[in-house]
Amino acid sequence: MSQSTQQMPPAVILFITSVLVFLLFGCDGKSDVRSVLVFSKTTGYRHGSIEDGKAMFLKLAEEKGFKVDTTEEASVFTEERLKDYNLVVFLSTTGDPLNGEQQQELERFMKAGGNWMGIHAAADTEYSWPWYNELCGAYFLSHPEHQDATIHVLEPSHQSVAHLGEEWTRFDEWYNYKKIKDGITPILRVDETTYEGGENGDFHPVAWYREFEGGRTFYTGVGHTPESYTDPKFVQHVWGGMEYLWGDNAPVDYAGVKRTPEENRFQVDALVTGMTEPMELELLPDGRPIWVERRGKIHVYDPDYEMAVQVAELDVHAVHEDGLLGIALDPSFADNNWMYLYYSPPGEKSVNRLSRFQFVDDEVDHDSEQVILDVPVDRNECCHSGGSIEFGPTGLLHLSIGDNTNPFKSDGYSPIDDSQDVPNFDARRSSANTNDLRGGIVRIRVEEDGSYTIPEGNLFSDPAVGRPEIYAMGLRNPFRIHVDQHNGNVYWGDIGPDAHADSSGMGPRGYDEVNVAREAGFFGWPLFVGDNRRYHERDFATGSVGGTFDPLHPINDSKLNTGATELPPAQPAMIYYPYAESEEFPTLGSGGRNAMAGPVFYRDDYADSEHRFPEYYDGKFFFYDWMRDYIMAADLDETGYVTDFEPVIPSMKLLHPMDMLFSPAGELYVIEYGTKWFSRDGNARLLRIRYNAGNRAPVPSMEVAEVIGPAPMQLSADAGNSLDYDGDELTVQWLLDGDVIGEESELNYEVTTPGVQTLVLAVTDEAGNTTKLEQELLVGNTVPKVEIDLSSNRSFFFPEDRIRYAVKATDTEDGTVAPENITVTFDYLEGEDLVQIEAGHQVAGQGTAFAAGRTLVGNSDCGGCHLINEASSGPAFLAVAERYRKDPQASDYLAGKIIQGGGGVWGGTRYGGPP
């Protein structure tokens, strides 16, 4: 609200609001005059000039005749509020002022034709939201001390700078910027030779504009000082920017702009907790989830008993990444009971096998096995087995197979070493071999007798050129695939190599890929990665490197190649991203990566139930990342190619999603691998995600003054912050060990019975939905009183100094507490950057070095193999720390391991991606 409005009584506010709505909006609710919302919320450093900025906008509104409201409440970011404005100003905002839903509403506002202006610290805002980087045009990097500097005018005709002449000299806080976007048009450039501390060089824009989404944006980096907002040149600069943004004053129009479903309409239930390496998920005709575990077990979720039931176990070779990897049911399963499994049979024969078994009454008939296809593999080394099975809409079976290649001797780049005695170091023998099924997707039609035939449209029709089973080749580890059940398009995630940086001698850094095959093709690995970024030819025996491979005319001249030398042209990846933030796809973030492909959702394919995913997701492709723990929903063009995507339920905490499917009722089932490798993990779960299209249950809030006290204990509690998303009136009931003790929002009750008791808050809405919260009470004992006497410095600790203290603890019931029952711990902050210190301060005693180290490790894929204090596929971080604690050379050695990856040091192997 504007400052003048805030001082009016409620009745006057209501009247004036009604008049404004009548004047500003027609019956369609579209804005048709100039209207501005000035937003200035900060969640970090607050600029002292914000109030001066608000005053400037209020004065401008009075002089120029437009409507303005000022607020620091992020709750205004809803369609109902934002449609009142056609310009939103971020006035020196800092930190992360908007939550996920509010971010989505700002995106919708811009798509509806809204405009945005950012002033000064607006660039110091929302660093973890890539869309905001596009909106603002750059992020704050740093700034030197405040000083005079000269600004050059780059576009003298623009209305925001036309009054300045060629140069503008002023005193300000000069931001250095990072992640400056290509789409901006700079209009002001600060001259770094006229002041000290500039870090952007000759290209140092400080004001720019651009067309964006459905509207326009304008940013100016000047405006730190309070005096700026009464400076006629600066005020005219801002006003000119506003005139540019309004342009022809097109109204904001939300028609056709979809709203992302509210997160509170999704209910995430953990149906099963605790699994041992779950791999692939399938659904029985009655909707029950069935999944396989890598060590050979098959489980079904029983909704009657609300638990997982083991229904079968195969004897498998479960070494490296092999084992029981994939499962699918025949399209005619209801009639023929055929279950398809891809697994590694034990014994001397080194193959992975696609077979089918009779599955009747929740039992696998092992004697019914029909072997469909054996894939020869090299078992002496890891990695990349693949193993996802999917049927298409015409009954064709698709099987993904990894490249079966060890990546650790190629420095994270292309593994094309054909010089060794064992073949596992050259992916050209598999992924780029037209006569090998590994590193690709097989597509076949299984006949009634268990044999198979080759459908039309596969990559090779002539067996003399290539295996006719191949549909897609040139893949590294297509661990999870899905087939669009309407058009047969095949989607997969391909887990990429480990290199963190481009190499002028070897080729590009590693990228994960999300791909689609709309027709058969070669997708590049190991000659190319990402959007056909070229690797170099490399002789591992001599260490020499040659020219790059040609994606239009790829050649496989490996000594281990048994197929054609000339390969089909390489197809570029649809989506690709490295460990670092992707310039092309910034929404995908940064850090460890394991790309996976999920289903395409067609709403009419599922029963009309209140739990079916909403219309918003109709026709969207779901893909996800096993390491980054997100799910994305992507828009597709008419050919099935991704055009845009956004997170699904961004606040949902996932634990390495392994596979997902929609149930017959349109609910999403997800299995999670958990955080441990190659072992049973209590974090491995089966999730069911339901959408609630109807009335939502209330969300209770319980605030209890004291939960421990003597008997009798005065119990004070408040449920006033309970809420209902549908606006229903709520009724409250308080229970203590099952007995009702209150029915008002505020509770005051004397508890006389000593012991541990349970306080329950039950909140019920008008539709009869009830949600409960519990709080344990300890009655009959008082919390001890602790006094710490510090006779030394209370604020700072200096090396070689001593901290002198005395501790005294008394207890109402027990008197003075004996010293042996008192434990003293110390915590401290270390360093100069308080923001970074606080970030690392969540663990006692860990300061700046810890914060920086945790960030670096978190941005790699280390967490995929190592836990803090438990062994996984690699040793625990604490074990590594203890082993190298006294080694003065350890820091460089371990840094190399983090950057390049590695394995075998601890007697095992470090694998790249899910097993």
XYZ file of N, CA and C in Angstrom, residues 430-541:
336
model
N 31.798 -50.224 -28.300
C 30.410 -50.471 -27.900
C 29.493 -49.384 -28.449
N 29.523 -48.198 -27.885
C 28.578 -47.146 -28.260
C 28.685 -46.731 -29.723
N 29.903 -46.735 -30.268
C 30.104 -46.304 -31.657
C 30.308 -47.472 -32.604
N 29.934 -48.669 -32.158
C 30.120 -49.877 -32.960
C 28.768 -50.306 -33.513
N 28.623 -50.271 -34.813
C 27.341 -50.619 -35.425
C 27.001 -52.087 -35.260
N 27.972 -52.877 -34.833
C 27.750 -54.315 -34.679
C 27.690 -54.717 -33.208
N 27.383 -53.749 -32.328
C 27.335 -54.011 -30.888
C 26.094 -53.330 -30.314
N 25.409 -54.023 -29.419
C 24.167 -53.477 -28.862
C 24.413 -52.563 -27.670
N 25.598 -52.596 -27.098
C 25.888 -51.773 -25.931
C 25.975 -50.289 -26.314
N 25.628 -49.438 -25.337
C 25.672 -48.003 -25.593
C 24.575 -47.551 -26.533
N 23.393 -48.160 -26.367
C 22.301 -47.786 -27.253
C 20.956 -48.239 -26.731
N 19.940 -48.088 -27.572
C 18.581 -48.526 -27.264
C 18.148 -49.511 -28.344
N 17.818 -50.698 -27.892
C 17.335 -51.753 -28.775
C 15.816 -51.612 -28.926
N 15.309 -51.832 -30.144
C 13.847 -51.825 -30.371
C 13.478 -53.055 -31.184
N 12.638 -53.930 -30.589
C 12.264 -55.186 -31.228
C 10.774 -55.457 -30.995
N 10.263 -56.412 -31.743
C 8.897 -56.894 -31.502
C 8.987 -58.353 -31.038
N 8.525 -58.629 -29.830
C 8.569 -59.984 -29.292
C 7.349 -60.746 -29.794
N 7.610 -61.894 -30.352
C 6.531 -62.704 -30.916
C 5.964 -63.644 -29.842
N 4.880 -64.322 -30.178
C 4.179 -65.164 -29.202
C 5.055 -66.293 -28.676
N 5.978 -66.793 -29.489
C 6.808 -67.919 -29.060
C 8.074 -67.474 -28.319
N 8.241 -66.158 -28.078
C 9.414 -65.668 -27.371
C 10.550 -65.242 -28.277
N 10.429 -65.489 -29.555
C 11.423 -64.974 -30.499
C 11.117 -63.494 -30.757
N 11.960 -62.844 -31.540
C 11.655 -61.445 -31.849
C 11.929 -61.155 -33.310
N 11.255 -60.134 -33.806
C 11.447 -59.664 -35.171
C 11.831 -58.192 -35.127
N 12.315 -57.684 -36.243
C 12.800 -56.302 -36.325
C 11.721 -55.429 -36.960
N 11.302 -54.386 -36.300
C 10.300 -53.492 -36.891
C 10.924 -52.568 -37.927
N 10.101 -51.975 -38.754
C 10.598 -50.988 -39.702
C 11.029 -49.730 -38.957
N 12.037 -49.054 -39.500
C 12.444 -47.775 -38.939
C 13.615 -47.840 -37.996
N 14.192 -49.041 -37.754
C 15.404 -49.100 -36.949
C 16.580 -48.539 -37.747
N 17.713 -48.383 -37.072
C 18.816 -47.646 -37.674
C 19.448 -48.393 -38.845
N 19.552 -49.736 -38.745
C 20.221 -50.488 -39.800
C 19.285 -51.562 -40.347
N 18.986 -51.461 -41.610
C 18.166 -52.485 -42.261
C 19.019 -53.596 -42.853
N 20.320 -53.309 -43.062
C 21.242 -54.285 -43.648
C 22.124 -54.845 -42.532
N 21.986 -56.120 -42.168
C 22.817 -56.705 -41.105
C 24.309 -56.628 -41.390
N 24.682 -56.495 -42.647
C 26.097 -56.379 -42.975
C 26.666 -55.031 -42.541
N 25.806 -54.031 -42.334
C 26.237 -52.690 -41.918
C 26.144 -52.538 -40.405
N 25.073 -53.064 -39.795
C 24.898 -52.915 -38.361
C 23.821 -53.830 -37.830
N 23.803 -54.013 -36.512
C 22.797 -54.873 -35.885
C 21.415 -54.271 -36.099
N 20.498 -55.027 -36.682
C 19.175 -54.476 -36.991
C 18.343 -54.169 -35.753
N 18.752 -54.699 -34.584
C 17.999 -54.403 -33.356
C 18.192 -52.956 -32.893
N 19.236 -52.285 -33.371
C 19.587 -50.968 -32.855
C 18.612 -49.903 -33.353
N 18.056 -49.167 -32.420
C 17.225 -48.006 -32.758
C 18.019 -46.714 -32.541
N 18.688 -46.610 -31.384
C 19.546 -45.454 -31.105
C 20.894 -45.966 -30.616
N 21.976 -45.379 -31.099
C 23.308 -45.741 -30.639
C 24.078 -44.458 -30.331
N 25.305 -44.616 -29.795
C 26.072 -43.436 -29.418
C 25.636 -42.889 -28.078
N 25.258 -43.792 -27.138
C 24.829 -43.388 -25.796
C 25.853 -43.890 -24.780
N 25.959 -43.201 -23.649
C 26.944 -43.576 -22.634
C 26.314 -44.434 -21.545
N 25.348 -43.888 -20.844
C 24.649 -44.656 -19.809
C 23.181 -44.246 -19.780
N 22.400 -44.720 -20.738
C 20.967 -44.369 -20.779
C 20.211 -45.150 -19.705
N 20.318 -44.685 -18.493
C 19.896 -45.500 -17.370
C 18.384 -45.590 -17.230
N 17.676 -44.552 -17.597
C 16.218 -44.615 -17.476
C 15.581 -44.017 -18.730
N 14.738 -44.803 -19.399
C 14.076 -44.357 -20.628
C 12.567 -44.439 -20.445
N 11.856 -43.710 -21.281
C 10.403 -43.815 -21.348
C 9.962 -43.584 -22.783
N 8.869 -44.215 -23.157
C 8.341 -44.118 -24.507
C 6.984 -43.418 -24.447
N 6.842 -42.370 -25.257
C 5.566 -41.652 -25.343
C 4.511 -42.605 -25.888
N 3.467 -42.841 -25.096
C 2.459 -43.833 -25.466
C 1.484 -43.329 -26.528
N 1.655 -42.115 -26.985
C 0.796 -41.597 -28.050
C 1.486 -41.577 -29.409
N 2.798 -41.338 -29.436
C 3.461 -41.211 -30.729
C 4.723 -42.058 -30.871
N 5.122 -42.761 -29.824
C 6.275 -43.642 -29.903
C 7.625 -42.965 -29.739
N 7.659 -41.661 -29.498
C 8.938 -41.000 -29.254
C 9.626 -41.618 -28.033
N 10.931 -41.812 -28.136
C 11.692 -42.435 -27.058
C 12.529 -41.369 -26.354
N 12.341 -41.240 -25.045
C 13.085 -40.266 -24.232
C 14.049 -41.009 -23.311
N 15.200 -40.418 -23.073
C 16.128 -41.012 -22.111
C 17.017 -39.921 -21.515
N 17.538 -40.232 -20.339
C 18.590 -39.420 -19.749
C 19.898 -40.157 -19.926
N 20.939 -39.451 -20.345
C 22.238 -40.070 -20.577
C 23.244 -39.445 -19.609
N 23.801 -40.264 -18.726
C 24.703 -39.793 -17.688
C 26.091 -39.616 -18.293
N 26.626 -38.404 -18.209
C 27.815 -38.047 -18.953
C 29.113 -38.207 -18.188
N 30.232 -37.890 -18.837
C 31.567 -38.051 -18.249
C 31.856 -36.972 -17.210
N 33.026 -37.091 -16.561
C 33.293 -36.340 -15.334
C 34.121 -35.077 -15.481
N 34.713 -34.797 -16.619
C 35.605 -33.640 -16.732
C 34.873 -32.354 -16.361
N 35.530 -31.513 -15.548
C 34.911 -30.286 -15.071
C 35.216 -29.083 -15.952
N 36.191 -29.206 -16.845
C 36.585 -28.054 -17.661
C 36.925 -28.509 -19.071
N 36.722 -27.613 -20.032
C 37.116 -27.897 -21.405
C 38.630 -28.014 -21.490
N 39.094 -28.864 -22.397
C 40.521 -29.046 -22.624
C 40.825 -28.776 -24.093
N 41.818 -27.926 -24.330
C 42.174 -27.616 -25.713
C 42.770 -28.828 -26.429
N 43.255 -29.807 -25.661
C 43.867 -30.967 -26.282
C 42.986 -32.187 -26.335
N 41.993 -32.279 -25.424
C 41.180 -33.496 -25.353
C 39.718 -33.256 -25.716
N 39.183 -32.084 -25.410
C 37.817 -31.820 -25.807
C 36.993 -31.184 -24.711
N 35.677 -31.277 -24.813
C 34.784 -30.549 -23.901
C 34.692 -31.196 -22.524
N 34.263 -30.413 -21.560
C 33.946 -30.927 -20.235
C 32.756 -31.872 -20.324
N 32.444 -32.537 -19.217
C 31.357 -33.510 -19.222
C 29.988 -32.858 -19.185
N 29.044 -33.474 -19.864
C 27.649 -33.037 -19.868
C 26.745 -34.240 -19.689
N 25.706 -34.092 -18.881
C 24.597 -35.035 -18.916
C 23.627 -34.575 -19.995
N 22.855 -35.519 -20.517
C 21.946 -35.190 -21.611
C 20.546 -35.730 -21.322
N 19.557 -35.012 -21.790
C 18.185 -35.505 -21.872
C 17.825 -35.471 -23.345
N 17.483 -36.628 -23.890
C 17.335 -36.759 -25.338
C 15.995 -37.354 -25.733
N 15.686 -37.174 -27.004
C 14.516 -37.816 -27.596
C 14.909 -38.360 -28.967
N 14.458 -39.564 -29.253
C 14.610 -40.142 -30.593
C 13.230 -40.175 -31.227
N 13.019 -39.297 -32.180
C 11.766 -39.318 -32.945
C 11.901 -40.236 -34.151
N 13.157 -40.565 -34.445
C 13.486 -41.570 -35.440
C 14.851 -42.122 -35.077
N 15.232 -43.202 -35.706
C 16.495 -43.857 -35.370
C 17.673 -42.932 -35.650
N 18.760 -43.090 -34.849
C 19.909 -42.228 -35.081
C 21.109 -42.578 -34.222
N 22.244 -41.932 -34.575
C 23.492 -42.015 -33.810
C 23.616 -40.722 -33.009
N 23.797 -40.829 -31.674
C 23.739 -39.662 -30.806
C 25.099 -39.266 -30.236
N 26.192 -39.750 -30.888
C 27.467 -39.092 -30.717
C 28.508 -39.714 -29.830
N 28.144 -40.324 -28.699
C 29.148 -40.827 -27.767
C 29.928 -41.997 -28.381
N 31.250 -42.120 -28.190
C 32.121 -41.259 -27.378
C 32.888 -40.225 -28.189
N 32.398 -39.905 -29.385
C 33.108 -38.944 -30.233
C 32.664 -37.510 -29.955
N 31.432 -37.366 -29.434
C 30.857 -36.052 -29.179
C 30.034 -36.113 -27.893
N 29.752 -34.945 -27.340
C 28.911 -34.866 -26.160
C 28.129 -33.561 -26.225
N 26.975 -33.509 -25.539
C 26.157 -32.298 -25.550
C 25.644 -32.001 -26.945
N 25.717 -30.736 -27.328
C 25.240 -30.342 -28.660
C 26.336 -30.569 -29.702
N 26.797 -31.815 -29.747
C 27.852 -32.256 -30.680
C 29.180 -31.534 -30.436
N 29.540 -31.326 -29.182
C 30.856 -30.771 -28.865
C 31.897 -31.866 -29.097
N 32.958 -31.531 -29.783
C 33.849 -32.524 -30.380
C 35.001 -32.915 -29.447
N 35.206 -34.218 -29.340
C 36.410 -34.717 -28.697
C 37.528 -34.824 -29.738
N 38.752 -34.854 -29.200
C 39.934 -35.021 -30.057
C 40.287 -36.492 -30.207
N 40.826 -36.828 -31.343
C 41.477 -38.123 -31.484
C 42.638 -38.166 -30.495
N 42.879 -39.350 -29.929
C 43.868 -39.426 -28.854
C 44.544 -40.795 -28.863
N 45.850 -40.796 -28.853
C 46.620 -42.030 -28.783
C 47.086 -42.199 -27.339
N 46.431 -43.095 -26.608
C 46.741 -43.267 -25.194
C 48.104 -43.907 -24.980
N 48.592 -44.653 -25.970
C 49.896 -45.308 -25.828
C 51.026 -44.289 -25.871
